[in-house]
C-alpha positions as a printed NumPy array, in Angstrom:
array([[ 71.124, 162.085, 139.371],
       [ 70.581, 160.401, 142.681],
       [ 70.499, 162.396, 145.875],
       [ 70.246, 161.626, 149.536],
       [ 68.485, 163.576, 152.273],
       [ 67.366, 163.08 , 155.826],
       [ 64.024, 163.975, 157.31 ],
       [ 61.976, 163.204, 160.348],
       [ 59.59 , 160.283, 160.366],
       [ 58.091, 157.555, 162.471],
       [ 58.005, 153.788, 162.322],
       [ 55.002, 151.676, 163.088],
       [ 53.397, 148.306, 162.736],
       [ 55.966, 145.57 , 163.151],
       [ 58.707, 148.037, 164.161],
       [ 59.257, 149.908, 167.406],
       [ 58.828, 153.676, 167.312],
       [ 61.791, 155.64 , 166.039],
       [ 63.686, 157.693, 168.53 ],
       [ 64.54 , 161.352, 168.489],
       [ 67.822, 162.137, 166.755],
       [ 67.634, 159.396, 164.145],
       [ 66.174, 161.035, 161.038],
       [ 64.893, 158.994, 158.142],
       [ 67.646, 158.553, 155.554],
       [ 66.339, 159.073, 152.033],
       [ 68.123, 158.178, 148.818],
       [ 66.532, 159.169, 145.524],
       [ 67.117, 157.225, 142.314],
       [ 66.361, 158.64 , 138.866],
       [ 64.569, 155.511, 137.703],
       [ 61.024, 154.184, 137.791],
       [ 62.257, 151.09 , 139.631],
       [ 65.358, 149.085, 140.431],
       [ 66.043, 145.822, 138.654],
       [ 66.576, 142.64 , 140.634],
       [ 70.33 , 142.772, 140.044],
       [ 70.401, 146.426, 141.141],
       [ 68.521, 145.709, 144.356],
       [ 70.9  , 142.838, 145.054],
       [ 73.963, 145.006, 144.418],
       [ 72.738, 147.824, 146.657],
       [ 71.782, 145.462, 149.499],
       [ 75.107, 143.632, 149.229],
       [ 77.04 , 146.895, 149.421],
       [ 75.023, 148.088, 152.422],
       [ 75.435, 144.721, 154.152],
       [ 79.2  , 144.911, 153.629],
       [ 79.223, 148.474, 154.945],
       [ 77.313, 147.481, 158.081],
       [ 79.695, 144.597, 158.788],
       [ 82.808, 146.701, 158.214],
       [ 81.686, 149.776, 160.154],
       [ 80.743, 147.602, 163.107],
       [ 84.109, 145.791, 162.997],
       [ 82.685, 142.408, 162.02 ],
       [ 84.937, 141.981, 158.979],
       [ 88.626, 142.942, 158.785],
       [ 88.444, 144.778, 155.45 ],
       [ 85.883, 146.258, 153.076],
       [ 83.828, 143.512, 151.465],
       [ 85.283, 143.736, 147.955],
       [ 88.865, 143.544, 149.245],
       [ 87.926, 140.667, 151.534],
       [ 86.386, 138.695, 148.668],
       [ 89.371, 139.352, 146.386],
       [ 91.874, 138.386, 149.076],
       [ 90.067, 135.168, 149.933],
       [ 89.779, 134.198, 146.263],
       [ 93.53 , 134.787, 145.847],
       [ 94.312, 132.632, 148.878],
       [ 92.117, 129.816, 147.554],
       [ 93.783, 130.031, 144.157],
       [ 97.234, 129.99 , 145.736],
       [ 96.345, 126.936, 147.827],
       [ 95.088, 125.135, 144.704],
       [ 98.366, 125.821, 142.971],
       [100.301, 124.621, 146.005],
       [ 98.406, 121.334, 145.919],
       [100.425, 120.385, 142.839],
       [103.709, 118.572, 143.611],
       [106.535, 121.124, 143.498],
       [109.602, 120.514, 141.373],
       [113.125, 120.081, 142.662],
       [113.888, 122.691, 145.315],
       [116.819, 123.699, 147.424],
       [116.314, 122.929, 151.114],
       [116.01 , 126.651, 151.887],
       [113.387, 127.117, 149.158],
       [111.505, 124.047, 150.374],
       [111.328, 125.515, 153.877],
       [109.996, 128.811, 152.506],
       [107.469, 126.908, 150.415],
       [106.244, 124.868, 153.388],
       [106.07 , 127.966, 155.593],
       [104.019, 129.839, 153.014],
       [101.721, 126.863, 152.51 ],
       [101.027, 126.676, 156.249],
       [100.358, 130.419, 156.358],
       [ 97.919, 130.278, 153.431],
       [ 96.13 , 127.303, 154.972],
       [ 95.888, 129.112, 158.332],
       [ 94.447, 132.263, 156.79 ],
       [ 91.919, 130.322, 154.733],
       [ 90.794, 128.405, 157.799],
       [ 90.467, 131.631, 159.772],
       [ 88.254, 133.279, 157.155],
       [ 86.42 , 130.29 , 155.699],
       [ 83.423, 130.276, 158.034],
       [ 82.867, 134.003, 157.51 ],
       [ 83.198, 133.753, 153.728],
       [ 80.912, 130.721, 153.56 ],
       [ 78.321, 132.65 , 155.567],
       [ 78.547, 135.619, 153.22 ],
       [ 78.283, 133.384, 150.17 ],
       [ 75.25 , 131.537, 151.543],
       [ 73.383, 134.761, 152.36 ],
       [ 74.137, 136.348, 148.983],
       [ 73.12 , 133.207, 147.101],
       [ 69.879, 132.945, 149.093],
       [ 69.083, 136.625, 148.477],
       [ 69.625, 136.258, 144.739],
       [ 67.307, 133.233, 144.621],
       [ 64.65 , 135.075, 146.612],
       [ 64.773, 138.149, 144.376],
       [ 64.444, 135.942, 141.292],
       [ 61.304, 134.322, 142.7  ],
       [ 59.305, 137.409, 143.693],
       [ 57.562, 140.039, 141.528],
       [ 58.11 , 142.713, 144.168],
       [ 59.97 , 143.464, 147.376],
       [ 59.251, 146.197, 149.902],
       [ 62.323, 146.187, 152.053],
       [ 65.281, 144.489, 153.67 ],
       [ 66.173, 144.35 , 157.347],
       [ 69.8  , 143.964, 158.485],
       [ 70.054, 143.037, 162.167],
       [ 73.301, 142.811, 164.125],
       [ 73.244, 141.009, 167.446],
       [ 73.093, 137.711, 169.259],
       [ 69.413, 137.181, 168.444],
       [ 66.621, 138.641, 166.349],
       [ 64.528, 139.797, 169.284],
       [ 67.391, 141.479, 171.177],
       [ 69.574, 143.058, 168.494],
       [ 72.413, 145.51 , 168.949],
       [ 71.821, 147.464, 165.731],
       [ 69.013, 147.467, 163.174],
       [ 69.097, 148.824, 159.614],
       [ 65.686, 149.002, 157.931],
       [ 65.994, 149.554, 154.164],
       [ 62.771, 150.291, 152.307],
       [ 62.401, 150.378, 148.517],
       [ 59.662, 152.759, 147.432],
       [ 58.899, 151.024, 144.137],
       [ 60.228, 147.502, 144.343],
       [ 58.354, 145.915, 141.464],
       [ 60.504, 143.921, 139.078],
       [ 60.369, 143.423, 135.359],
       [ 62.326, 140.777, 133.481],
       [ 65.891, 140.071, 134.518],
       [ 67.777, 138.091, 137.118],
       [ 69.452, 139.11 , 140.362],
       [ 72.458, 137.099, 139.202],
       [ 73.282, 139.326, 136.233],
       [ 76.992, 139.999, 135.883],
       [ 78.329, 143.454, 136.465],
       [ 76.709, 146.403, 138.19 ],
       [ 74.829, 149.169, 136.425],
       [ 75.803, 152.798, 136.88 ],
       [ 72.481, 153.323, 138.639],
       [ 73.182, 150.576, 141.184],
       [ 76.689, 151.878, 141.84 ],
       [ 75.469, 155.442, 142.261],
       [ 72.582, 154.5  , 144.566],
       [ 74.84 , 152.357, 146.763],
       [ 77.442, 155.137, 147.06 ],
       [ 74.786, 157.697, 147.966],
       [ 73.226, 155.292, 150.467],
       [ 76.514, 154.578, 152.217],
       [ 77.409, 158.277, 152.376],
       [ 73.997, 159.067, 153.81 ],
       [ 74.375, 156.383, 156.477],
       [ 77.813, 157.693, 157.436],
       [ 76.405, 161.225, 157.682],
       [ 73.687, 159.87 , 159.969],
       [ 76.27 , 158.382, 162.312],
       [ 75.962, 154.742, 161.28 ],
       [ 78.768, 152.727, 162.815],
       [ 79.783, 155.451, 165.264],
       [ 78.787, 153.103, 168.088],
       [ 79.814, 149.492, 167.818],
       [ 80.084, 146.197, 169.618],
       [ 83.594, 145.205, 170.665],
       [ 83.321, 141.513, 169.808],
       [ 82.097, 139.255, 167.019],
       [ 78.362, 138.905, 166.601],
       [ 75.814, 137.711, 164.029],
       [ 74.114, 139.463, 161.162],
       [ 70.555, 138.411, 160.265],
       [ 68.875, 139.262, 156.958],
       [ 65.109, 139.564, 156.45 ],
       [ 63.072, 140.634, 153.428],
       [ 59.573, 142.139, 153.448],
       [ 57.215, 140.672, 150.849],
       [ 53.564, 139.692, 150.436],
       [ 52.915, 136.525, 152.444],
       [ 51.334, 134.807, 149.433],
       [ 54.721, 134.517, 147.749],
       [ 56.507, 131.191, 147.77 ],
       [ 60.064, 132.113, 148.613],
       [ 62.847, 129.514, 148.411],
       [ 63.441, 127.358, 151.481],
       [ 66.325, 129.667, 152.402],
       [ 63.718, 132.147, 153.691],
       [ 61.199, 131.363, 156.4  ],
       [ 58.067, 133.455, 157.194],
       [ 58.158, 135.495, 160.421],
       [ 54.608, 136.671, 161.082],
       [ 54.173, 139.477, 163.603],
       [ 57.937, 139.818, 163.859],
       [ 59.109, 142.343, 166.47 ],
       [ 62.356, 143.159, 168.171],
       [ 63.15 , 144.936, 171.418],
       [ 61.691, 148.439, 171.647],
       [ 64.91 , 149.533, 173.335],
       [ 66.634, 149.379, 169.948],
       [ 66.034, 152.375, 167.688],
       [ 66.462, 151.349, 164.034],
       [ 68.249, 153.411, 161.437],
       [ 65.725, 153.6  , 158.617],
       [ 66.532, 154.247, 154.979],
       [ 64.109, 154.718, 152.108],
       [ 65.346, 154.28 , 148.539],
       [ 62.876, 156.36 , 146.543],
       [ 62.317, 155.73 , 142.858],
       [ 60.617, 158.04 , 140.378],
       [ 57.294, 156.771, 139.104],
       [ 56.255, 158.201, 135.707],
       [ 58.956, 160.84 , 136.138],
       [ 57.415, 162.238, 139.329],
       [ 59.064, 161.951, 142.728],
       [ 56.985, 160.201, 145.368],
       [ 55.681, 162.813, 147.775],
       [ 56.279, 162.873, 151.503],
       [ 52.92 , 161.346, 152.331],
       [ 53.654, 158.329, 150.157],
       [ 57.116, 158.017, 151.63 ],
       [ 55.703, 157.961, 155.154],
       [ 53.28 , 155.193, 154.257],
       [ 56.042, 153.185, 152.621],
       [ 58.445, 153.413, 155.533],
       [ 55.709, 152.328, 157.928],
       [ 56.27 , 148.578, 158.032],
       [ 52.661, 147.92 , 158.944],
       [ 51.493, 149.414, 155.68 ],
       [ 52.189, 148.353, 152.148],
       [ 52.379, 149.322, 148.51 ],
       [ 49.26 , 149.938, 146.485],
       [ 49.193, 146.253, 145.566],
       [ 49.35 , 144.868, 149.114],
       [ 47.358, 145.063, 152.31 ],
       [ 48.459, 144.999, 155.916],
       [ 47.584, 141.308, 156.222],
       [ 49.573, 140.371, 153.119],
       [ 52.968, 141.838, 153.955],
       [ 55.277, 139.996, 156.34 ],
       [ 58.952, 139.488, 157.029],
       [ 60.819, 136.451, 155.718],
       [ 64.035, 135.536, 157.535],
       [ 67.046, 134.115, 155.741],
       [ 68.016, 130.914, 157.519],
       [ 71.695, 131.672, 156.891],
       [ 73.503, 134.098, 159.198],
       [ 76.885, 135.785, 159.036],
       [ 79.107, 135.575, 162.093],
       [ 81.756, 138.262, 162.233],
       [ 85.42 , 137.775, 162.977],
       [ 86.977, 139.233, 166.143],
       [ 87.013, 143.004, 165.755],
       [ 90.813, 143.311, 165.808],
       [ 91.318, 140.653, 163.121],
       [ 93.034, 141.673, 159.931],
       [ 94.141, 139.912, 156.786],
       [ 97.75 , 140.775, 157.5  ],
       [ 97.856, 138.998, 160.862]])
């Protein structure tokens, strides 16, 4: 069973201090660690949640992906020369073709951004033996964000397996559901920006790792202290024993590290791809 709780806590190191009223969000997973594909699934679901709750995408991520794939498939079919049609049917066909083309054009930049980020994240996870956390930043720039979501993984060491594995395990689905519910309970998305903005993705790893070119090192990365991050810790069981509060505090502190890292070895890597949201009132039915 996975469970989620909230508790007090403080940030440090490369992050500004946490403010009063934003408790640490904890999600517990009944596993010694999360596989690469499970980390990818959870991060993807949380990224989609952040975009949707802050009105940067017009539908939940899964529906958006399905709808866009259907539009692309329909356009491919329409590329074939139609058979003999009545004039009225030809007009309907042409009208529908223009509508499909318009909707694809409207969503294409967003969907390409999502695809690029997800592909880059999968490649990065496949290249590293461990990961300590992921940072989701909404705003016009990294240093002056509107909203910050700091997701820490308490035991992010990987065994064999790829982030690109098909399907999602029950563990990944359960952890992502618990994480999203915990964020909602903590008020995530209750305040939002009224227009489209960018989403930046960073991962926290030892600096000795050679990540793909999609990720660039950001040493001593900081953002405005005026922004209070919403911090989440996904806690895994190690040898069947829950990590205690003292360990959790040291993990959430971005200036510290796991038992296999030191403060000088752990840095942020920024994905060079960003996701730019659609206007907040956009919808697929428009």
